[in-house]
Amino acid sequence: MRITRLGGRLTARALSAVLLTVALTATGLLVASPPKARAFAEDVCYTPGAPPHSCAPLPFACPPSDAHDPICGARAFFRYGYTLRQPLGGRSLVHTDSTYIMARKIGFSLQDAYWIAAYSEATDLGTFRPRDMRGNPVPNAAALTTKDISGLVRTHFKTGGFLFHFLPTMRGPRSPLPNGLRPDVDDPRHEVMLTHIRRWAMEGPGSNAPLCTGGFTDRTARGDYATGTTCYGGPNPAPINGKYSLVDPIPIPFQNVTGRQVISDGVTSERFDAHVGPQSANARIGIYVHALGDRISHHECTDEGTIAPPAQGRRSFDIDLLQPDCDQGPHAVRHEYETGVDFHSLDPHDRTTEAALSMVYDELVNFARVRGVLNAEATTPAAKKSVVSDGLLPALERRNPEARIRAVTAVGCRLGVPAFPGSPRC
């Protein structure tokens, strides 16, 4: 590895590369597997028979305004390595509890709001089973456990699951950067994967809208690769070649092929509704709002990324996420910014929790309107403010994980939403 020196001192990026390479080598991850891609990662982790603990709190010594601090990056990466070894895993209060509360207040039934949130979390974990405040499955956990959708999991590079969490944009190297804090969900030419998943979710069970690996369909008359009626290439799939940053300039290569998205072992996306069963409509929404949140969470990385579509002499889609802001150090630190910190202390581009909750709220409104369950009051600025700005955001700033769960639950209770399964009752 080349180390850059300025005035006899290591640059921050070079030091970060050294520290993270040592960390990865020490844990065996450098050779064994790619690092874990985590957006709005589980902030609440479980230990059998014990109160919930923080999966990866921001160290007190780490500044909230420098995601590229190399020491903090290495510490954050080590912390996430610890989290991944926890036997019971955890949950994200952003993807799960917050989504549940917003969906219910917007007009979805309690059951529908739960399943939207449960499948949002399952998009990270493969399956989701609710647990109580001592890490035990809730009494009716079997009935509240999602079907397996492990093909969409963030670490599953071979199935294309990684691209549900890191959603690159199709733009030229010299094109203006998109605004990933508020991505355009109606721009299929650039926001390929995001708009593709949205269309599939909006069309609902029984529709002809495909769910394709990487979001790539045959090119439409409008010139986009996201909204076609068939997955790109049909019986002659094209390669998807990608590179993602371990530590700049060290890439993690990944390869897929176009075609139907893998949902689970032996299940591809045309069988999604039959595989999931009665909750497939809610599952589609949960998967989409998860991907939307991750697009925002990872925007510093994916705004810089590019997709090159097939061109003369090249059949592949080429995805470039080998960018400094995709490095595992700043990646881990930015996830530690997402709960348990004062959001106002962060740089504006790192205030992803605020941006994601705001946009997920708006999109849940759109889905509720299509389903015919929208609470008209939920469309007012005052209603959104009471749920998001004055409710969930202050609650998510609590550093102590048990206090954070109780604060988020209390927001729902004040709004008339019963506690998420396993949380303290109202």
Short mmCIF file of C-alpha atoms in Angstrom, two decimals:
data_model
loop_
_atom_site.label_atom_id
_atom_site.label_comp_id
_atom_site.label_asym_id
_atom_site.label_seq_id
_atom_site.Cartn_x
_atom_site.Cartn_y
_atom_site.Cartn_z
CA MET A 1 0.00 0.00 0.00
CA ARG A 2 1.33 3.42 -0.92
CA ILE A 3 1.46 5.83 2.02
CA THR A 4 1.26 9.51 1.20
CA ARG A 5 3.25 11.92 3.37
CA LEU A 6 2.85 15.64 3.63
CA GLY A 7 5.63 17.38 5.53
CA GLY A 8 6.74 14.03 6.96
CA ARG A 9 3.28 13.19 8.32
CA LEU A 10 0.73 10.63 7.17
CA THR A 11 -2.35 12.13 5.53
CA ALA A 12 -5.65 11.32 7.21
CA ARG A 13 -6.72 9.10 4.32
CA ALA A 14 -3.46 7.16 4.36
CA LEU A 15 -3.63 6.72 8.13
CA SER A 16 -7.22 5.58 7.83
CA ALA A 17 -6.17 3.06 5.20
CA VAL A 18 -3.44 1.69 7.47
CA LEU A 19 -5.70 1.44 10.52
CA LEU A 20 -8.57 -0.17 8.69
CA THR A 21 -6.36 -2.60 6.83
CA VAL A 22 -4.88 -3.67 10.15
CA ALA A 23 -8.38 -3.98 11.59
CA LEU A 24 -9.63 -6.05 8.68
CA THR A 25 -6.59 -8.27 8.65
CA ALA A 26 -6.83 -8.83 12.40
CA THR A 27 -10.45 -9.91 12.15
CA GLY A 28 -9.89 -12.05 9.08
CA LEU A 29 -12.36 -10.03 7.03
CA LEU A 30 -9.86 -8.82 4.48
CA VAL A 31 -9.60 -12.25 2.97
CA ALA A 32 -12.70 -13.98 4.22
CA SER A 33 -15.54 -11.71 3.14
CA PRO A 34 -16.53 -8.17 2.21
CA PRO A 35 -17.29 -5.78 5.07
CA LYS A 36 -20.85 -5.44 6.16
CA ALA A 37 -22.89 -2.79 4.36
CA ARG A 38 -25.10 -1.24 6.99
CA ALA A 39 -27.49 1.66 6.49
CA PHE A 40 -29.54 2.89 9.43
CA ALA A 41 -27.86 -0.10 11.02
CA GLU A 42 -29.32 -1.80 14.07
CA ASP A 43 -28.83 0.69 16.89
CA VAL A 44 -30.42 -1.57 19.53
CA CYS A 45 -28.78 -4.96 20.12
CA TYR A 46 -29.87 -7.84 22.34
CA THR A 47 -28.05 -9.98 24.87
CA PRO A 48 -29.93 -13.03 26.21
CA GLY A 49 -31.71 -12.12 29.43
CA ALA A 50 -30.24 -8.61 29.63
CA PRO A 51 -31.51 -5.13 28.82
CA PRO A 52 -30.92 -3.87 25.28
CA HIS A 53 -27.58 -2.25 24.58
CA SER A 54 -26.30 0.11 21.89
CA CYS A 55 -24.92 -1.75 18.92
CA ALA A 56 -22.39 0.92 18.01
CA PRO A 57 -22.56 4.22 19.89
CA LEU A 58 -20.43 7.10 18.70
CA PRO A 59 -17.36 7.17 20.98
CA PHE A 60 -17.37 10.26 23.21
CA ALA A 61 -13.95 11.24 21.85
CA CYS A 62 -15.14 11.29 18.23
CA PRO A 63 -16.25 14.65 16.81
CA PRO A 64 -19.73 14.80 15.26
CA SER A 65 -18.42 16.90 12.38
CA ASP A 66 -15.58 14.80 10.95
CA ALA A 67 -16.62 11.45 9.57
CA HIS A 68 -13.14 11.00 8.09
CA ASP A 69 -11.30 11.03 11.42
CA PRO A 70 -9.08 7.93 10.96
CA ILE A 71 -8.96 6.87 14.62
CA CYS A 72 -12.72 7.13 14.96
CA GLY A 73 -13.17 5.27 11.69
CA ALA A 74 -11.10 2.34 12.92
CA ARG A 75 -12.89 2.31 16.28
CA ALA A 76 -16.28 2.44 14.57
CA PHE A 77 -15.36 -0.43 12.28
CA PHE A 78 -14.18 -2.57 15.21
CA ARG A 79 -17.40 -1.78 17.05
CA TYR A 80 -19.53 -2.94 14.13
CA GLY A 81 -17.45 -6.11 13.95
CA TYR A 82 -18.43 -6.74 17.58
CA THR A 83 -22.07 -6.07 16.80
CA LEU A 84 -22.11 -8.62 14.00
CA ARG A 85 -21.05 -11.33 16.43
CA GLN A 86 -24.00 -10.81 18.76
CA PRO A 87 -26.08 -14.00 18.78
CA LEU A 88 -29.49 -12.33 18.79
CA GLY A 89 -28.76 -9.39 16.50
CA GLY A 90 -30.95 -6.35 17.01
CA ARG A 91 -33.16 -3.86 15.26
CA SER A 92 -33.06 -0.35 13.88
CA LEU A 93 -35.42 2.08 15.58
CA VAL A 94 -35.39 4.05 12.32
CA HIS A 95 -36.28 1.23 9.93
CA THR A 96 -38.63 -0.51 12.35
CA ASP A 97 -40.30 1.42 15.18
CA SER A 98 -40.28 4.80 13.45
CA THR A 99 -41.68 3.33 10.24
CA TYR A 100 -44.42 1.58 12.24
CA ILE A 101 -45.46 4.77 14.03
CA MET A 102 -45.45 6.86 10.86
CA ALA A 103 -47.39 4.28 8.86
CA ARG A 104 -50.08 3.98 11.53
CA LYS A 105 -50.53 7.74 11.92
CA ILE A 106 -50.73 8.16 8.14
CA GLY A 107 -53.66 5.76 7.97
CA PHE A 108 -52.47 2.17 7.65
CA SER A 109 -54.08 -0.32 10.02
CA LEU A 110 -52.07 -1.52 13.00
CA GLN A 111 -51.49 -4.84 11.29
CA ASP A 112 -50.40 -3.27 8.01
CA ALA A 113 -48.14 -0.76 9.79
CA TYR A 114 -46.47 -3.61 11.67
CA TRP A 115 -45.79 -5.68 8.57
CA ILE A 116 -44.47 -2.71 6.59
CA ALA A 117 -42.00 -2.08 9.41
CA ALA A 118 -41.16 -5.76 9.88
CA TYR A 119 -40.28 -6.24 6.22
CA SER A 120 -38.30 -3.01 6.27
CA GLU A 121 -36.09 -4.57 8.96
CA ALA A 122 -36.07 -7.97 7.24
CA THR A 123 -34.48 -6.31 4.21
CA ASP A 124 -31.36 -5.97 6.38
CA LEU A 125 -31.61 -9.21 8.33
CA GLY A 126 -33.28 -11.71 5.98
CA THR A 127 -36.06 -12.38 8.49
CA PHE A 128 -37.38 -10.33 11.40
CA ARG A 129 -38.76 -11.66 14.68
CA PRO A 130 -39.72 -9.15 17.41
CA ARG A 131 -38.07 -9.43 20.84
CA ASP A 132 -38.89 -7.96 24.20
CA MET A 133 -36.80 -5.74 26.47
CA ARG A 134 -34.81 -8.76 27.71
CA GLY A 135 -33.99 -10.10 24.27
CA ASN A 136 -36.60 -12.85 24.34
CA PRO A 137 -39.01 -13.47 21.45
CA VAL A 138 -42.40 -11.96 22.19
CA PRO A 139 -45.09 -14.53 23.13
CA ASN A 140 -46.66 -14.62 19.65
CA ALA A 141 -43.35 -14.20 17.82
CA ALA A 142 -43.99 -17.01 15.32
CA ALA A 143 -47.07 -15.24 13.98
CA LEU A 144 -45.14 -11.96 13.74
CA THR A 145 -42.05 -13.32 11.97
CA THR A 146 -41.50 -12.39 8.34
CA LYS A 147 -40.86 -14.84 5.55
CA ASP A 148 -37.24 -15.22 4.49
CA ILE A 149 -36.09 -12.57 2.01
CA SER A 150 -32.37 -13.14 2.48
CA GLY A 151 -31.65 -12.55 -1.20
CA LEU A 152 -32.10 -8.84 -0.48
CA VAL A 153 -29.71 -8.73 2.48
CA ARG A 154 -27.01 -6.04 2.47
CA THR A 155 -24.11 -8.52 2.61
CA HIS A 156 -25.35 -10.76 -0.19
CA PHE A 157 -23.24 -9.54 -3.08
CA LYS A 158 -23.89 -12.64 -5.20
CA THR A 159 -27.68 -12.22 -5.24
CA GLY A 160 -27.64 -8.47 -5.86
CA GLY A 161 -28.94 -7.85 -2.34
CA PHE A 162 -26.13 -5.35 -1.75
CA LEU A 163 -27.73 -3.02 -4.34
CA PHE A 164 -30.91 -2.65 -2.25
CA HIS A 165 -28.73 -0.80 0.26
CA PHE A 166 -26.14 0.97 -1.87
CA LEU A 167 -28.17 2.42 -4.73
CA PRO A 168 -25.85 4.11 -7.24
CA THR A 169 -27.06 6.62 -9.80
CA MET A 170 -26.70 6.40 -13.56
CA ARG A 171 -24.78 9.51 -14.50
CA GLY A 172 -21.68 10.39 -16.41
CA PRO A 173 -18.40 11.07 -14.61
CA ARG A 174 -18.81 14.81 -15.26
CA SER A 175 -22.53 15.04 -14.53
CA PRO A 176 -23.71 17.11 -11.55
CA LEU A 177 -24.03 15.15 -8.32
CA PRO A 178 -27.58 14.23 -7.34
CA ASN A 179 -29.12 15.42 -4.09
CA GLY A 180 -29.07 12.16 -2.19
CA LEU A 181 -30.56 13.71 0.94
CA ARG A 182 -33.76 14.06 -1.11
CA PRO A 183 -33.42 11.73 -4.10
CA ASP A 184 -35.83 12.16 -6.98
CA VAL A 185 -38.16 9.15 -6.88
CA ASP A 186 -39.62 10.16 -10.26
CA ASP A 187 -36.31 10.12 -12.16
CA PRO A 188 -35.83 6.61 -13.61
CA ARG A 189 -33.07 7.73 -15.95
CA HIS A 190 -30.75 8.52 -13.04
CA GLU A 191 -32.19 6.95 -9.86
CA VAL A 192 -32.42 3.54 -11.51
CA MET A 193 -32.64 1.14 -8.56
CA LEU A 194 -34.71 3.45 -6.37
CA THR A 195 -37.39 4.17 -8.97
CA HIS A 196 -37.41 0.53 -10.05
CA ILE A 197 -38.19 -0.74 -6.54
CA ARG A 198 -40.74 2.04 -6.04
CA ARG A 199 -42.63 1.10 -9.20
CA TRP A 200 -42.65 -2.58 -8.19
CA ALA A 201 -43.95 -1.69 -4.73
CA MET A 202 -46.52 0.80 -6.00
CA GLU A 203 -47.92 -1.60 -8.62
CA GLY A 204 -48.44 -4.22 -5.91
CA PRO A 205 -49.19 -7.95 -5.99
CA GLY A 206 -50.31 -9.44 -9.28
CA SER A 207 -48.85 -6.66 -11.42
CA ASN A 208 -46.53 -7.12 -14.37
CA ALA A 209 -43.88 -4.78 -12.94
CA PRO A 210 -40.72 -6.90 -12.59
CA LEU A 211 -38.19 -6.78 -9.78
CA CYS A 212 -34.80 -7.11 -11.47
CA THR A 213 -31.24 -7.47 -10.23
CA GLY A 214 -29.72 -4.00 -9.98
CA GLY A 215 -33.06 -2.55 -11.12
CA PHE A 216 -32.01 -3.05 -14.74
CA THR A 217 -34.81 -3.58 -17.26
CA ASP A 218 -34.72 -3.42 -21.03
CA ARG A 219 -34.35 0.18 -22.12
CA THR A 220 -37.66 2.00 -22.52
CA ALA A 221 -38.71 4.41 -25.25
CA ARG A 222 -38.07 7.20 -22.73
CA GLY A 223 -34.45 6.07 -22.49
CA ASP A 224 -34.38 4.65 -18.96
CA TYR A 225 -33.32 1.21 -17.77
CA ALA A 226 -35.59 1.15 -14.70
CA THR A 227 -39.21 0.95 -15.85
CA GLY A 228 -39.23 -1.58 -18.68
CA THR A 229 -41.57 -4.56 -18.71
CA THR A 230 -38.83 -7.22 -18.68
CA CYS A 231 -35.49 -7.59 -16.95
CA TYR A 232 -32.56 -6.58 -19.11
CA GLY A 233 -31.40 -9.17 -21.61
CA GLY A 234 -34.24 -11.64 -21.10
CA PRO A 235 -32.83 -15.10 -21.85
CA ASN A 236 -29.42 -13.53 -22.60
CA PRO A 237 -28.54 -11.75 -19.34
CA ALA A 238 -25.76 -9.20 -19.24
CA PRO A 239 -22.99 -9.00 -16.63
CA ILE A 240 -23.16 -6.48 -13.80
CA ASN A 241 -19.62 -5.59 -12.78
CA GLY A 242 -19.12 -3.53 -9.65
CA LYS A 243 -16.44 -2.21 -7.38
CA TYR A 244 -17.00 -0.92 -3.86
CA SER A 245 -14.47 0.70 -1.56
CA LEU A 246 -12.78 -1.18 1.24
CA VAL A 247 -10.26 1.59 1.86
CA ASP A 248 -9.55 3.93 -1.04
CA PRO A 249 -7.99 2.86 -3.40
CA ILE A 250 -8.54 -0.82 -2.45
CA PRO A 251 -11.69 -2.16 -4.19
CA ILE A 252 -14.10 -4.91 -3.31
CA PRO A 253 -15.18 -6.31 -6.68
CA PHE A 254 -18.61 -7.86 -7.10
CA GLN A 255 -20.36 -9.50 -10.03
CA ASN A 256 -23.99 -10.24 -10.84
CA VAL A 257 -26.02 -10.81 -13.97
CA THR A 258 -29.22 -9.10 -15.04
CA GLY A 259 -32.49 -10.94 -14.59
CA ARG A 260 -35.08 -11.63 -11.92
CA GLN A 261 -33.99 -10.67 -8.41
CA VAL A 262 -33.26 -13.55 -6.05
CA ILE A 263 -35.59 -13.35 -3.02
CA SER A 264 -34.57 -16.48 -1.13
CA ASP A 265 -33.02 -19.87 -1.88
CA GLY A 266 -34.83 -21.17 -4.95
CA VAL A 267 -37.20 -18.17 -5.09
CA THR A 268 -36.89 -15.41 -7.65
CA SER A 269 -38.99 -12.28 -7.81
CA GLU A 270 -41.81 -13.54 -10.05
CA ARG A 271 -42.72 -15.81 -7.11
CA PHE A 272 -42.44 -13.08 -4.46
CA ASP A 273 -46.17 -12.80 -3.73
CA ALA A 274 -46.68 -16.54 -3.41
CA HIS A 275 -43.57 -16.84 -1.22
CA VAL A 276 -44.56 -14.05 1.19
CA GLY A 277 -48.28 -14.75 1.19
CA PRO A 278 -51.02 -12.42 2.45
CA GLN A 279 -48.59 -9.70 3.55
CA SER A 280 -46.89 -9.34 0.15
CA ALA A 281 -48.32 -5.86 -0.52
CA ASN A 282 -47.03 -4.60 2.84
CA ALA A 283 -43.73 -6.40 2.31
CA ARG A 284 -43.23 -4.59 -0.99
CA ILE A 285 -43.75 -1.22 0.71
CA GLY A 286 -41.41 -2.17 3.57
CA ILE A 287 -38.65 -3.19 1.16
CA TYR A 288 -39.05 0.04 -0.79
CA VAL A 289 -39.01 2.41 2.19
CA HIS A 290 -35.96 0.55 3.51
CA ALA A 291 -34.17 1.07 0.19
CA LEU A 292 -35.20 4.74 0.20
CA GLY A 293 -33.81 5.20 3.70
CA ASP A 294 -30.57 3.49 2.68
CA ARG A 295 -30.25 5.64 -0.43
CA ILE A 296 -30.31 8.65 1.89
CA SER A 297 -28.15 7.05 4.60
CA HIS A 298 -25.43 6.19 2.09
CA HIS A 299 -25.81 9.28 -0.08
CA GLU A 300 -22.27 10.55 0.54
CA CYS A 301 -21.07 7.34 -1.09
CA THR A 302 -23.72 6.74 -3.74
CA ASP A 303 -24.02 10.35 -4.91
CA GLU A 304 -20.40 10.01 -6.05
CA GLY A 305 -20.96 6.60 -7.61
CA THR A 306 -21.76 5.95 -11.24
CA ILE A 307 -23.39 3.34 -13.46
CA ALA A 308 -22.23 2.90 -17.03
CA PRO A 309 -24.87 1.09 -19.14
CA PRO A 310 -24.00 -1.30 -21.96
CA ALA A 311 -22.47 0.43 -24.95
CA GLN A 312 -20.88 -0.52 -28.24
CA GLY A 313 -18.36 -3.26 -27.56
CA ARG A 314 -19.43 -3.70 -23.91
CA ARG A 315 -22.44 -5.73 -22.75
CA SER A 316 -22.08 -5.07 -19.03
CA PHE A 317 -23.51 -2.58 -16.57
CA ASP A 318 -20.48 -1.19 -14.72
CA ILE A 319 -21.04 0.18 -11.19
CA ASP A 320 -18.31 2.29 -9.63
CA LEU A 321 -18.54 2.77 -5.86
CA LEU A 322 -14.80 3.02 -5.36
CA GLN A 323 -15.07 6.44 -3.76
CA PRO A 324 -13.45 7.90 -0.60
CA ASP A 325 -16.87 8.41 1.01
CA CYS A 326 -17.58 4.70 0.55
CA ASP A 327 -14.55 3.76 2.68
CA GLN A 328 -15.44 1.60 5.66
CA GLY A 329 -14.16 4.13 8.22
CA PRO A 330 -16.43 7.08 7.34
CA HIS A 331 -19.18 4.60 6.44
CA ALA A 332 -19.19 3.20 10.00
CA VAL A 333 -18.85 6.61 11.67
CA ARG A 334 -21.80 8.02 9.73
CA HIS A 335 -24.01 5.19 10.96
CA GLU A 336 -23.04 6.14 14.49
CA TYR A 337 -24.33 9.64 13.72
CA GLU A 338 -27.83 8.28 13.02
CA THR A 339 -29.03 7.67 16.58
CA GLY A 340 -27.90 8.67 20.06
CA VAL A 341 -26.41 12.03 19.04
CA ASP A 342 -27.58 15.63 18.84
CA PHE A 343 -28.54 15.84 15.17
CA HIS A 344 -28.07 19.62 15.14
CA SER A 345 -24.38 19.14 15.93
CA LEU A 346 -23.82 17.29 12.65
CA ASP A 347 -22.82 18.81 9.34
CA PRO A 348 -25.93 19.32 7.17
CA HIS A 349 -24.93 16.56 4.73
CA ASP A 350 -24.68 14.08 7.63
CA ARG A 351 -28.16 14.75 9.01
CA THR A 352 -29.51 11.67 7.26
CA THR A 353 -31.96 10.59 9.97
CA GLU A 354 -33.94 13.80 9.59
CA ALA A 355 -33.87 13.55 5.81
CA ALA A 356 -34.86 9.88 5.73
CA LEU A 357 -37.77 10.14 8.19
CA SER A 358 -39.13 13.15 6.33
CA MET A 359 -39.04 11.44 2.97
CA VAL A 360 -40.26 8.05 4.20
CA TYR A 361 -43.21 9.87 5.78
CA ASP A 362 -44.03 11.51 2.45
CA GLU A 363 -43.76 8.24 0.57
CA LEU A 364 -45.95 6.40 3.07
CA VAL A 365 -48.54 9.12 2.42
CA ASN A 366 -48.35 8.33 -1.29
CA PHE A 367 -48.75 4.60 -0.72
CA ALA A 368 -51.64 5.11 1.71
CA ARG A 369 -53.36 7.33 -0.84
CA VAL A 370 -53.07 4.65 -3.53
CA ARG A 371 -54.40 2.00 -1.15
CA GLY A 372 -57.28 4.24 -0.12
CA VAL A 373 -56.45 4.36 3.59
CA LEU A 374 -54.91 7.83 3.87
CA ASN A 375 -55.78 9.89 6.92
CA ALA A 376 -56.27 13.31 5.32
CA GLU A 377 -55.01 15.08 8.43
CA ALA A 378 -51.64 13.33 8.00
CA THR A 379 -50.95 15.42 4.89
CA THR A 380 -50.82 18.67 6.86
CA PRO A 381 -47.43 20.14 7.82
CA ALA A 382 -48.53 20.28 11.46
CA ALA A 383 -49.31 16.55 11.55
CA LYS A 384 -45.97 15.62 9.99
CA LYS A 385 -44.14 17.95 12.37
CA SER A 386 -45.80 16.37 15.41
CA VAL A 387 -44.72 12.89 14.31
CA VAL A 388 -41.25 13.59 12.91
CA SER A 389 -39.66 16.88 13.99
CA ASP A 390 -41.27 17.14 17.43
CA GLY A 391 -41.59 13.43 18.08
CA LEU A 392 -39.31 10.80 16.60
CA LEU A 393 -36.21 12.91 16.04
CA PRO A 394 -35.78 14.08 19.67
CA ALA A 395 -36.49 10.53 20.86
CA LEU A 396 -33.85 9.03 18.57
CA GLU A 397 -31.24 11.43 19.97
CA ARG A 398 -31.27 9.62 23.34
CA ARG A 399 -27.87 8.00 23.82
CA ASN A 400 -28.94 5.25 26.22
CA PRO A 401 -30.57 2.46 24.15
CA GLU A 402 -33.26 1.54 26.66
CA ALA A 403 -34.15 5.20 27.10
CA ARG A 404 -34.22 5.55 23.30
CA ILE A 405 -36.68 2.65 22.92
CA ARG A 406 -38.89 4.07 25.67
CA ALA A 407 -38.76 7.56 24.16
CA VAL A 408 -39.68 6.35 20.68
CA THR A 409 -42.48 4.22 22.15
CA ALA A 410 -43.74 7.24 24.11
CA VAL A 411 -43.97 9.23 20.87
CA GLY A 412 -46.30 6.61 19.46
CA CYS A 413 -48.30 6.43 22.68
CA ARG A 414 -48.88 10.21 22.63
CA LEU A 415 -50.10 9.87 19.05
CA GLY A 416 -52.42 6.99 19.87
CA VAL A 417 -50.20 4.25 18.41
CA PRO A 418 -49.79 1.14 20.60
CA ALA A 419 -46.23 0.09 21.41
CA PHE A 420 -44.29 -1.88 18.82
CA PRO A 421 -44.33 -5.60 19.76
CA GLY A 422 -41.79 -6.19 22.52
CA SER A 423 -41.50 -2.54 23.59
CA PRO A 424 -42.89 -1.30 26.93
CA ARG A 425 -46.66 -0.87 26.82
CA CYS A 426 -48.25 2.56 26.70
#
